[in-house]
Structures are given as structure tokens and as C-alpha cells.
Amino acid sequence: MTLELLTDLATPITRGILLGGLYVVIALGLSLVFGVMKLINVAHGDLVIFSSYFAFFAMTSLGVDPILSLGMSMPIMFGIGFAIQKYILNRSFRVSMDASLIVCFGISLILENVYQIIWTPLSRGLTTGYALKSFAVGAVNIPLVYLLDFIAGLAVMFFLREFLGRTYMGKAIKAASQDHRAAILMGINTERIYGFAFGLAMAFAAVGGVCLGLTFPFTPTSGPQFLIIAMGVVILGGLGSMLGTFIGGMIFGLAQCVGGYFFGVAAQMLVAYVLVFIILAAIPRGLFGR
Amino acid sequence: MSQEMLLRVNDIDVFYGSLQVLWDISLVVNKGEYVAVIGANGSGKSTLFGAILGEVHPAKGSIGFKGKDITGLTPFQIVGLGISLVPEGRRLFPDMTVLENLIIGSYTRKARSRREESLGRVYKLFPRLEERKKQLAKTLSGGERQMLAIGRGLMSNPTLLIIDELSLGLSPIAINDIYESLKQIRGEVTILLVEQNVQRSLKEADRAYVMEAGHIVLSGKVENLREEERIRKAYFGVKN
């Protein structure tokens, strides 16, 4: 499956948009934590990969389908996220923001090394029966997992929007991100809200990890690569805008796939980043930034 | 005194790091009263309120509310007990609508079940807020922002409503409107108010405390304070 063989631009365009869904899932978790706590969680990519390995373990050792493994990994990762926030980050916030950033770097390094010890540096993939299937719509050939990525992106975005808009907990998360002191004065236990927001971001990371493992092969050090993509997507869309993140993900996927079509697979990430660079040079706040 | 004591600040000292900002502050607010704290910028009024809400903890002394010691409790616990602070500068949630701001005001468990009732009360008090309920808070005028901040503070059904710098930055008309509205809730809610507008607070309140450089230098009924030479000199520009 090389992109050079594709004669029609319709295929890379469709694939790019669908693949964007994966980046949206990963980026929404990153931007949720950034929006609420003003923390750049540099371990986000590695935590996404945790879910990829968890699904790999569930598939190879327990015989559980990767998508079904989300039933286990989402609550587990929510719990891990809540615990990281409650026992580590809430304490480091009291020291300084720099301390929290360093903690995240530490978590990232620890995870990458633990993955190497347990699963070796070899490349792994969630090769299920359907992971390699594709279907054709007219002349456009679409891998099934790309469609899954897109559905996951939509689902996570709609869930997050409804959650933030309709529940007291969601409103409290929004309030804390807009004015921390005022949120406290409303009777909101902001440290608990932080734990919940981080847990939620990790539950999204679980979804992202499974989609990632179905779409691409991964290694213990794949995390930072996807962290950087997610950062690009968040900044491209504009900080604090959910719709921006969604569009940003699509643009990034498009740039990657269409860029790959014209300049070869080796240059596809280069094309994507150059595009991010150009857009930010023109609109420094991002597409939907405030 | 026959009245029921609601808030009692008992001889507190407050430090920021090694810098002392409050000295031996004692203050009492009785149920149903309207009490003003007046003083110049930097006299420690906001710090005093921060201490009452548990944002800073006193190094010495204690704070009691409804007969219970609340020294050392966290702000969200204290808000849950029935104290609501309308902070200086309003501190609204700018990218939320007026309605969302009000709803988040009823976040505490007790307040949630009475949300619709509180909302009706706030809309009756400030009809302007109902007209603008779908607007983002950042699009409101200064007076409307203060109305929203007070309305949001009332949404938690507080026993004690503390308002920090009510008239700061508002037009005289807006200030009048808000003071008229406050008259409507007197009696239902106990009010503790900070003002730089000394004349106004001495007109509206029952009692007042005067702060200077972290100390309370005067206190008493407003009719007596109005006659105090120190106040006349400092705040009304009366020369002897």
C-alpha cells in the first residue's frame, strides 16, 4: 500500500480527513489538561501508548479484542490519571508550574523505559482481522481503521462538549479553566476537579491508544512523536477551542496524506509541519483561537 | 446583645510569607445585619475577606461562623457552610453565558436542589440579567457585571453575603441601581460590604469598621461614626 500508486487525489483527501480523527482524540486530551490546569502534559503521548500496549497485552495474552479492551483500559486509565493528579501533580502545583512540567517529563521517561523492559524495543501493532481490511467507495479505497479513527474523533468531541455543557462537573471544569479563584469562591474543590479532568483526558488517551495501535505500528518511544502531532493540532486550531482542535486534526491529517501523495511518504510529516508553520505565521492565535 | 452572632473574627493576624498584613483583627456580624468595612486601598480589607473564606489562614486567632470554628477550613467547605464572596473585580467567567455563570453559582450540594427557586429570586432582583441570560458575561456593561457577580453570589443561598468593592469602577447610576436592589434583600441575607465610597456605605449600613494599614482603628454604629472627627477628616475632607 504505497501512496505513490494511487492515481486519484480523492483517496488521500478522504484518508487524511479520516486519519485526522485519531489526532483529534489525542489532541483533545492534551488540550483538556492544558485548558484547565495550564499544564503542558509532555507525558500525554506516552500515556496514549500505554493504552496501545494494554490493548496489545489484552489481545495477545487474554484474547480480548482491542476495541473491547477499552472497557477495561478506560476506567483503569481514568483512575491512573486521577491518581497522578491527586498524589503527584496537585502537590507539585503548590511548588511551581516548572516542577509540574518536570514531573511530566519524569513520567514520560519512566513509561518509555518500562515499555522497553516489558515489551522490548520491537515495533508492535494491533493486527486484528479488521485492522487490515479496507473498503471502496467509488474509486476511493478506505482502510476500515481510518473510518474508526474518524468515528472516535467525533465521538470524543461530542461527548466532551455535552459533558462540559450539561453537567455540574463539566461546568466546574470550564469555570476553573476561566478563572481559578472565582471557581474556588463558587465552592468548587478545584483539586478534585483537576483530578477529574486529568482522569478524563486519560480515558480519551485510552481511546487514542487503541486507534493508534490499530492504525500504525508503535514502539516504546512512539509517544513523543504523537505528542508533537497533538501539540501541532491544538495550536493550529487555537488554544481553548474544541472545534478548532477538530478542524486542526483534519488539516493535519490532510496535509500528511496529500503531502505524502505529492512528495512521498518520507516527506509527509515535513509537509504537515510546514503547513502548521505557515498557518501560524499568518494567524498566530490559531484558526479558532481567542 | 440580643442578636444572634453569625460571624465572629477573633483577634487574627495574617501574613503573606514573612510580611504581616493584618494585626489583631476582631469583627462581629450579627444575623440580619448590614455591616460595612471601610478603608483606603491596601488597608487589608481584601485580605480580611480572604481569611474569612479560608483562602489565607491566620497565624493567630480564630474565625467562627454560626457558632462553629471555621479557622483552617478550605474555601469550598466554607462556601458550603453558607458564606458567599462577591470578589473585587467581579471575577465572572467571561466565556460563559449569564445563565451559566448563575448556574455555577449554585454548585454546592445544598444549593443545587434549590437552583430554580434561587434563579427566580435573582431574576426578580436584577431583571436585566434575565433579559441577557444568553449573552456571554464578557459582553456585559460594568453595572451588569456587578449585578451578575452579586446574583451569582446569591445562587448558593448564602446566609452571609460578602461584597468586596461594590462600587469600584461603576457609574453613579449603576451604583444607585445596585444599592437599591441590595435594599430588597436586606433582612433575608446578612451583608458584609467593603467600600471605598465611604459616604455611601455610612448611609446604607447599620454598623461599620474602619481599617487602616492592617488594623481596625474604629468601629461602631454608622450614625456615631459619621460624627467621628477622624472619619470626617480622612474621608469627607472636613477641616477643623
Coordinates of C-alpha atoms in Angstrom, one line a residue:
Chain A
M1 CA 0.0 0.0 0.0
T2 CA 2.1 2.9 -1.2
L3 CA 0.5 6.3 -1.8
E4 CA 2.5 6.7 -5.0
L5 CA 0.4 4.1 -6.7
L6 CA -2.8 6.0 -6.0
T7 CA -3.9 7.8 -9.1
D8 CA -6.7 9.8 -7.6
L9 CA -6.4 12.6 -5.1
A10 CA -9.8 11.6 -3.7
T11 CA -8.2 8.8 -1.8
P12 CA -5.5 10.8 0.1
I13 CA -8.0 13.5 0.8
T14 CA -10.5 11.1 2.3
R15 CA -7.9 9.2 4.2
G16 CA -6.4 12.5 5.6
I17 CA -9.7 13.6 6.9
L18 CA -10.5 10.3 8.5
L19 CA -7.0 9.9 10.0
G20 CA -7.5 13.4 11.4
G21 CA -9.9 11.8 13.8
L22 CA -7.1 9.9 15.6
Y23 CA -5.2 13.2 16.1
V24 CA -8.3 14.8 17.4
V25 CA -8.7 12.2 20.1
I26 CA -5.1 12.5 21.2
A27 CA -5.2 16.3 21.0
L28 CA -8.4 16.8 22.9
G29 CA -6.9 15.0 26.0
L30 CA -3.8 17.2 25.8
S31 CA -5.9 20.4 25.4
L32 CA -8.3 19.5 28.2
V33 CA -5.4 19.3 30.6
F34 CA -3.8 22.4 29.2
G35 CA -7.1 24.3 29.3
V36 CA -7.9 23.5 32.9
M37 CA -4.5 23.4 34.6
K38 CA -2.4 25.4 32.1
L39 CA 0.0 22.4 32.2
I40 CA 1.6 21.0 29.0
N41 CA 1.4 17.3 29.8
V42 CA 4.5 16.2 28.0
A43 CA 3.8 12.6 29.1
H44 CA 0.5 12.6 27.2
G45 CA 1.9 10.7 24.2
D46 CA 3.5 8.1 26.4
L47 CA 0.2 7.6 28.3
V48 CA -1.6 7.1 24.9
I49 CA 1.0 4.4 24.1
F50 CA 0.2 2.8 27.5
S51 CA -3.2 2.1 26.2
S52 CA -1.8 0.7 22.9
Y53 CA 0.4 -1.7 24.9
F54 CA -2.5 -2.5 27.2
A55 CA -4.6 -3.4 24.2
F56 CA -1.7 -5.4 22.8
F57 CA -1.4 -7.3 26.1
A58 CA -5.2 -7.9 26.2
M59 CA -5.2 -9.2 22.6
T60 CA -2.1 -11.4 22.8
S61 CA -2.4 -12.7 26.4
L62 CA -6.2 -12.6 27.2
G63 CA -7.5 -12.9 23.6
V64 CA -9.6 -9.7 24.1
D65 CA -10.3 -7.6 21.0
P66 CA -8.5 -4.2 21.2
I67 CA -11.8 -2.2 21.0
L68 CA -13.4 -4.3 23.7
S69 CA -10.3 -3.9 25.8
L70 CA -11.3 -0.2 26.2
G71 CA -14.0 -1.4 28.6
M72 CA -11.1 -2.2 30.9
S73 CA -8.5 0.4 29.9
M74 CA -10.7 3.4 30.0
P75 CA -11.6 3.1 33.7
I76 CA -8.1 2.0 34.5
M77 CA -6.6 5.0 32.8
F78 CA -9.1 7.3 34.3
G79 CA -8.0 6.0 37.7
I80 CA -4.3 6.4 36.8
G81 CA -4.9 9.9 35.7
F82 CA -6.9 10.8 38.8
A83 CA -4.1 9.4 40.9
I84 CA -1.3 11.1 39.1
Q85 CA -3.1 14.4 39.5
K86 CA -4.1 13.9 43.1
Y87 CA -0.9 12.4 44.5
I88 CA 1.8 14.0 42.3
L89 CA 0.7 17.0 40.3
N90 CA -1.6 18.7 42.8
R91 CA 1.4 18.6 45.2
S92 CA 3.9 19.9 42.6
F93 CA 1.4 22.7 41.6
R94 CA 1.9 24.0 45.1
V95 CA 5.6 24.3 44.4
S96 CA 5.6 25.7 40.9
M97 CA 4.5 25.1 37.4
D98 CA 8.0 24.3 36.4
A99 CA 8.1 21.5 38.9
S100 CA 4.9 20.0 37.4
L101 CA 6.4 20.1 33.9
I102 CA 9.5 18.3 35.2
V103 CA 7.2 15.7 36.8
C104 CA 5.6 15.1 33.5
F105 CA 9.0 14.7 31.8
G106 CA 9.8 12.2 34.5
I107 CA 6.6 10.2 34.0
S108 CA 7.4 10.2 30.2
L109 CA 10.9 8.8 30.7
I110 CA 9.8 6.2 33.3
L111 CA 7.0 4.9 31.0
E112 CA 9.2 4.7 27.9
N113 CA 11.7 2.6 29.8
V114 CA 9.1 0.4 31.4
Y115 CA 7.7 -0.3 28.0
Q116 CA 11.2 -1.3 26.7
I117 CA 11.7 -3.6 29.7
I118 CA 8.3 -5.3 29.3
W119 CA 7.7 -5.3 25.6
T120 CA 11.2 -4.8 24.1
P121 CA 12.0 -2.0 21.7
L122 CA 10.5 -4.0 18.8
S123 CA 7.7 -2.5 16.8
R124 CA 4.2 -3.8 17.7
G125 CA 0.8 -3.4 16.1
L126 CA -2.7 -4.3 17.0
T127 CA -3.1 -6.6 14.0
T128 CA -6.6 -7.8 14.3
G129 CA -8.7 -9.3 11.4
Y130 CA -10.3 -6.0 10.7
A131 CA -7.2 -3.9 11.1
L132 CA -6.1 -4.7 7.5
K133 CA -9.5 -4.6 5.9
S134 CA -10.4 -1.8 3.6
F135 CA -13.5 -0.9 1.6
A136 CA -14.1 1.0 -1.6
V137 CA -16.4 3.9 -2.1
G138 CA -16.4 4.5 -5.9
A139 CA -12.7 4.9 -6.8
V140 CA -11.7 5.7 -3.2
N141 CA -10.1 3.0 -1.2
I142 CA -10.5 3.4 2.6
P143 CA -9.0 1.3 5.3
L144 CA -11.6 0.4 7.9
V145 CA -9.5 1.6 10.8
Y146 CA -9.3 5.1 9.3
L147 CA -13.0 5.2 9.5
L148 CA -12.8 4.0 13.1
D149 CA -10.4 6.9 13.8
F150 CA -12.8 9.4 12.5
I151 CA -15.7 8.0 14.4
A152 CA -13.6 8.0 17.6
G153 CA -12.7 11.7 17.0
L154 CA -16.3 12.7 16.5
A155 CA -17.5 10.6 19.5
V156 CA -14.9 12.0 21.9
M157 CA -15.6 15.6 20.7
F158 CA -19.3 15.3 21.2
F159 CA -19.0 13.6 24.5
L160 CA -16.7 16.3 25.8
R161 CA -18.9 19.1 24.5
E162 CA -22.0 17.6 26.1
F163 CA -20.2 16.8 29.3
L164 CA -18.8 20.3 29.7
G165 CA -22.0 22.0 28.8
R166 CA -24.6 19.9 30.7
T167 CA -23.1 18.5 33.9
Y168 CA -22.2 20.4 37.0
M169 CA -18.8 18.7 36.9
G170 CA -18.3 19.8 33.3
K171 CA -19.3 23.4 34.1
A172 CA -17.0 23.4 37.1
I173 CA -14.1 22.2 34.8
K174 CA -14.9 25.1 32.4
A175 CA -15.2 27.6 35.3
A176 CA -11.9 26.5 36.8
S177 CA -10.2 27.0 33.4
Q178 CA -11.6 30.5 33.0
D179 CA -11.0 31.9 36.5
H180 CA -9.4 29.6 39.1
R181 CA -10.0 31.9 42.1
A182 CA -13.6 32.6 41.1
A183 CA -14.2 28.8 40.8
I184 CA -13.0 28.3 44.3
L185 CA -15.3 31.0 45.5
M186 CA -18.2 29.1 44.0
G187 CA -17.5 26.3 46.3
I188 CA -15.6 24.2 43.8
N189 CA -13.0 21.9 45.1
T190 CA -10.5 22.7 42.3
E191 CA -8.0 20.0 43.2
R192 CA -10.7 17.4 42.8
I193 CA -11.8 19.0 39.5
Y194 CA -8.2 18.8 38.3
G195 CA -8.1 15.1 39.2
F196 CA -11.3 14.5 37.3
A197 CA -10.1 16.5 34.3
F198 CA -6.8 14.6 34.1
G199 CA -8.7 11.3 34.5
L200 CA -11.0 12.2 31.7
A201 CA -8.0 13.2 29.5
M202 CA -6.5 9.7 30.2
A203 CA -9.8 8.0 29.3
F204 CA -9.6 9.8 26.0
A205 CA -5.9 8.8 25.7
A206 CA -7.1 5.1 26.1
V207 CA -9.3 5.5 23.1
G208 CA -6.5 7.3 21.2
G209 CA -4.1 4.5 22.1
V210 CA -6.3 1.8 20.7
C211 CA -7.0 3.7 17.5
L212 CA -3.3 4.5 17.2
G213 CA -2.3 0.8 17.6
L214 CA -4.9 -0.3 15.0
T215 CA -3.7 2.4 12.5
F216 CA 0.1 2.5 13.0
P217 CA 2.8 0.2 14.4
F218 CA 4.2 1.6 17.7
T219 CA 7.3 1.2 19.7
P220 CA 8.2 2.2 23.4
T221 CA 9.3 5.6 22.1
S222 CA 6.4 6.4 19.8
G223 CA 4.7 8.6 22.5
P224 CA 6.6 11.9 21.9
Q225 CA 6.0 11.6 18.1
F226 CA 2.3 11.7 18.7
L227 CA 2.6 14.3 21.5
I228 CA 4.2 16.6 19.0
I229 CA 1.4 16.0 16.4
A230 CA -1.2 16.6 19.1
M231 CA 0.5 19.9 20.1
G232 CA 0.6 21.0 16.5
V233 CA -3.1 20.2 16.2
V234 CA -4.1 22.1 19.4
I235 CA -2.0 25.2 18.5
L236 CA -3.2 25.1 14.9
G237 CA -6.9 25.0 15.9
G238 CA -6.4 27.7 18.5
L239 CA -5.9 27.1 22.3
G240 CA -9.2 26.5 24.1
S241 CA -11.3 25.9 21.0
M242 CA -12.8 22.4 20.7
L243 CA -14.0 23.0 17.2
G244 CA -10.5 24.4 16.4
T245 CA -8.9 21.2 17.6
F246 CA -11.3 19.2 15.5
I247 CA -10.6 21.2 12.3
G248 CA -6.9 21.2 13.2
G249 CA -6.8 17.4 13.4
M250 CA -8.4 17.2 9.9
I251 CA -6.0 19.7 8.4
F252 CA -3.0 17.9 9.9
G253 CA -4.3 14.5 8.6
L254 CA -4.9 16.1 5.2
A255 CA -1.5 17.7 5.0
Q256 CA 0.1 14.4 5.9
C257 CA -1.8 12.3 3.4
V258 CA -2.0 14.7 0.5
G259 CA 1.6 15.7 1.1
G260 CA 2.6 12.1 1.0
Y261 CA 0.8 11.7 -2.3
F262 CA 2.8 14.5 -3.9
F263 CA 6.2 14.3 -2.1
G264 CA 6.4 10.7 -1.0
V265 CA 5.7 9.0 2.4
A266 CA 9.1 10.1 3.7
A267 CA 8.2 13.8 3.4
Q268 CA 4.6 13.5 4.6
M269 CA 5.3 14.8 8.2
L270 CA 7.5 17.5 6.8
V271 CA 4.6 18.8 4.7
A272 CA 2.3 18.7 7.7
Y273 CA 4.6 20.7 9.9
V274 CA 5.5 23.2 7.2
L275 CA 1.7 23.8 6.8
V276 CA 1.3 24.3 10.6
F277 CA 4.2 26.7 10.4
I278 CA 2.7 28.7 7.6
I279 CA -0.8 28.9 9.1
L280 CA 0.6 30.0 12.5
A281 CA 2.8 32.6 10.8
A282 CA -0.4 34.0 9.2
I283 CA -2.7 33.6 12.2
P284 CA -0.6 33.4 15.4
R285 CA -3.7 32.7 17.6
G286 CA -4.6 29.6 15.5
L287 CA -7.7 29.1 13.4
F288 CA -10.3 29.5 16.1
G289 CA -8.1 31.0 18.9
R290 CA -9.5 33.7 21.1
Chain B
M1 CA -26.6 41.9 72.7
S2 CA -29.9 40.2 71.9
Q3 CA -29.0 39.5 68.3
E4 CA -27.7 36.2 67.1
M5 CA -24.0 36.3 66.3
L6 CA -23.3 35.0 62.7
L7 CA -19.7 35.7 62.0
R8 CA -17.0 36.2 64.6
V9 CA -13.4 37.1 63.6
N10 CA -11.4 36.8 66.8
D11 CA -8.1 38.6 67.1
I12 CA -6.5 37.4 63.9
D13 CA -3.0 38.0 62.4
V14 CA -2.4 37.3 58.8
F15 CA 0.9 37.0 57.0
Y16 CA 1.9 36.7 53.3
G17 CA 5.1 34.8 53.6
S18 CA 7.0 36.8 56.2
L19 CA 5.1 40.0 55.6
Q20 CA 2.4 40.8 58.1
V21 CA -0.7 42.4 56.6
L22 CA -3.3 42.1 59.4
W23 CA -2.9 42.8 63.1
D24 CA -5.3 41.7 65.8
I25 CA -8.4 42.0 63.7
S26 CA -11.7 41.3 65.5
L27 CA -15.0 41.7 63.9
V28 CA -18.6 40.6 64.5
V29 CA -21.5 40.4 62.2
N30 CA -24.9 39.6 63.6
K31 CA -27.7 37.8 61.8
G32 CA -29.7 40.1 59.5
E33 CA -27.2 43.0 59.9
Y34 CA -25.7 45.1 57.2
V35 CA -22.1 45.8 58.1
A36 CA -19.5 47.9 56.1
V37 CA -15.8 47.7 56.2
I38 CA -14.2 50.9 55.0
G39 CA -10.6 51.9 54.4
A40 CA -8.2 53.1 51.8
N41 CA -6.6 50.9 49.2
G42 CA -4.1 48.5 50.7
S43 CA -5.5 48.7 54.2
G44 CA -6.1 44.9 54.3
K45 CA -9.8 44.7 53.6
S46 CA -9.5 42.1 50.8
T47 CA -7.0 40.1 52.9
L48 CA -9.5 40.0 55.7
F49 CA -12.2 38.6 53.4
G50 CA -9.6 36.1 52.0
A51 CA -9.1 34.9 55.6
I52 CA -12.8 34.6 56.3
L53 CA -13.2 32.5 53.1
G54 CA -10.2 30.3 54.0
E55 CA -8.0 31.5 51.1
V56 CA -5.4 32.5 53.6
H57 CA -5.1 31.1 57.1
P58 CA -4.5 33.4 60.1
A59 CA -1.3 32.8 62.0
K60 CA -3.1 33.7 65.2
G61 CA -6.7 34.0 66.3
S62 CA -9.8 32.2 65.1
I63 CA -12.8 32.7 62.9
G64 CA -16.3 31.4 63.8
F65 CA -19.4 31.1 61.7
K66 CA -22.8 30.1 63.0
G67 CA -21.1 29.2 66.3
K68 CA -18.7 26.8 64.5
D69 CA -14.9 27.2 64.3
I70 CA -14.1 27.6 60.6
T71 CA -10.4 28.5 61.0
G72 CA -8.3 26.3 58.7
L73 CA -11.2 25.0 56.6
T74 CA -10.8 25.2 52.8
P75 CA -12.7 27.8 50.8
F76 CA -15.1 25.2 49.2
Q77 CA -16.0 23.9 52.7
I78 CA -16.7 27.5 53.9
V79 CA -18.8 28.3 50.9
G80 CA -20.8 25.1 51.5
L81 CA -21.5 26.4 55.1
G82 CA -23.2 29.5 53.7
I83 CA -20.7 32.3 53.1
S84 CA -20.6 33.8 49.6
L85 CA -18.0 36.3 48.5
V86 CA -18.5 38.6 45.6
P87 CA -14.9 39.3 44.8
E88 CA -13.2 42.6 43.9
G89 CA -13.2 43.0 40.1
R90 CA -16.3 40.7 39.9
R91 CA -14.2 37.7 38.6
L92 CA -17.0 36.5 36.3
F93 CA -16.5 33.5 33.9
P94 CA -16.0 35.6 30.8
D95 CA -16.7 32.9 28.2
M96 CA -19.8 31.5 29.8
T97 CA -23.2 32.9 29.4
V98 CA -25.0 34.9 32.1
L99 CA -27.2 31.8 32.8
E100 CA -24.2 29.5 33.0
N101 CA -22.5 31.9 35.4
L102 CA -25.5 31.9 37.6
I103 CA -25.8 28.1 37.5
I104 CA -22.2 27.6 38.5
G105 CA -23.1 29.8 41.5
S106 CA -25.4 27.1 42.7
Y107 CA -22.6 24.5 42.6
T108 CA -22.7 23.5 46.3
R109 CA -24.7 20.4 47.0
K110 CA -27.2 22.2 49.2
A111 CA -27.8 25.0 46.6
R112 CA -28.3 22.6 43.6
S113 CA -31.7 21.4 44.7
R114 CA -33.0 24.9 45.1
R115 CA -31.5 26.2 41.9
E116 CA -34.7 27.2 40.1
E117 CA -36.0 29.0 43.1
S118 CA -32.7 30.9 43.5
L119 CA -32.7 31.7 39.8
G120 CA -36.2 33.2 40.1
R121 CA -35.1 35.3 43.1
V122 CA -32.1 36.6 41.3
Y123 CA -34.0 37.5 38.1
K124 CA -36.6 39.3 40.2
L125 CA -33.8 41.2 41.9
F126 CA -32.0 42.0 38.7
P127 CA -34.5 41.7 35.7
R128 CA -31.7 42.8 33.4
L129 CA -29.9 39.5 34.0
E130 CA -32.9 37.6 32.7
E131 CA -33.0 39.7 29.6
R132 CA -29.4 39.0 29.0
K133 CA -29.2 35.4 30.1
K134 CA -27.9 34.0 26.8
Q135 CA -25.2 36.7 26.4
L136 CA -21.6 35.9 27.3
A137 CA -20.5 37.5 30.5
K138 CA -17.7 39.4 28.8
T139 CA -20.2 41.3 26.7
L140 CA -22.0 42.9 29.7
S141 CA -21.6 46.5 30.9
G142 CA -19.8 47.3 34.1
G143 CA -23.0 47.7 36.1
E144 CA -24.5 44.5 34.6
R145 CA -21.3 42.6 35.5
Q146 CA -21.6 43.6 39.1
M147 CA -25.3 42.6 39.1
L148 CA -24.2 39.2 37.7
A149 CA -21.5 38.9 40.3
I150 CA -23.9 39.6 43.1
G151 CA -26.6 37.3 41.5
R152 CA -24.0 34.5 41.2
G153 CA -23.1 35.0 44.8
L154 CA -26.7 34.7 45.8
M155 CA -27.2 31.5 43.9
S156 CA -25.6 29.5 46.6
N157 CA -28.3 30.6 49.1
P158 CA -25.8 32.2 51.4
T159 CA -26.6 33.2 55.0
L160 CA -23.8 35.8 54.7
L161 CA -23.1 37.7 51.5
I162 CA -19.7 39.5 51.4
I163 CA -19.3 42.1 48.7
D164 CA -15.7 43.3 48.0
E165 CA -15.5 46.8 46.5
L166 CA -19.1 47.1 45.3
S167 CA -18.9 50.4 43.5
L168 CA -15.4 50.3 42.2
G169 CA -15.3 51.3 38.5
L170 CA -19.1 51.8 38.2
S171 CA -21.1 54.8 37.1
P172 CA -23.1 56.7 39.7
I173 CA -26.3 55.4 38.1
A174 CA -25.2 51.8 38.2
I175 CA -24.1 52.2 41.8
N176 CA -27.5 53.6 42.7
D177 CA -29.3 50.7 40.9
I178 CA -27.3 48.1 42.8
Y179 CA -27.7 49.7 46.2
E180 CA -31.5 49.9 45.6
S181 CA -31.5 46.2 44.8
L182 CA -29.5 45.4 47.9
K183 CA -32.2 47.1 50.0
Q184 CA -34.6 44.4 48.7
I185 CA -32.6 41.5 50.1
R186 CA -31.7 43.2 53.4
G187 CA -33.1 41.0 56.2
E188 CA -33.1 37.9 54.0
V189 CA -29.4 37.9 53.8
T190 CA -26.8 39.2 56.1
I191 CA -24.5 41.6 54.2
L192 CA -20.9 42.5 54.8
L193 CA -19.7 45.1 52.4
V194 CA -16.4 46.7 51.5
E195 CA -16.4 50.1 50.0
Q196 CA -14.1 52.9 49.1
N197 CA -17.2 55.1 48.8
V198 CA -17.3 55.9 52.5
Q199 CA -20.2 58.3 52.3
R200 CA -22.4 55.8 50.6
S201 CA -21.6 52.9 53.0
L202 CA -22.1 55.1 56.0
K203 CA -25.5 55.9 54.6
E204 CA -26.6 52.3 53.9
A205 CA -25.1 50.1 56.6
D206 CA -26.1 49.5 60.2
R207 CA -22.5 49.4 61.5
A208 CA -19.1 49.9 60.1
Y209 CA -15.5 49.0 60.8
V210 CA -12.7 51.3 59.7
M211 CA -9.4 49.7 58.7
E212 CA -6.0 51.4 58.3
A213 CA -2.8 49.7 57.5
G214 CA -3.9 46.3 58.6
H215 CA -5.6 47.4 61.9
I216 CA -9.2 48.2 62.8
V217 CA -9.0 51.7 64.1
L218 CA -12.6 52.5 64.6
S219 CA -15.9 50.7 64.8
G220 CA -19.5 51.3 65.7
K221 CA -22.9 52.3 64.5
V222 CA -22.8 54.4 61.4
E223 CA -24.7 57.3 62.9
N224 CA -21.9 57.6 65.5
L225 CA -19.1 57.1 63.0
R226 CA -20.4 59.9 60.8
E227 CA -19.7 62.3 63.7
E228 CA -16.2 60.9 64.3
E229 CA -13.6 63.5 63.7
R230 CA -11.1 61.1 62.3
I231 CA -13.5 59.9 59.6
R232 CA -14.7 63.4 58.8
K233 CA -11.1 64.5 58.3
A234 CA -9.9 61.4 56.4
Y235 CA -12.9 60.8 54.2
F236 CA -15.0 63.8 53.9
G237 CA -12.3 66.4 53.6
V238 CA -13.7 68.4 56.6
K239 CA -11.0 70.7 58.0
N240 CA -11.1 71.9 61.6

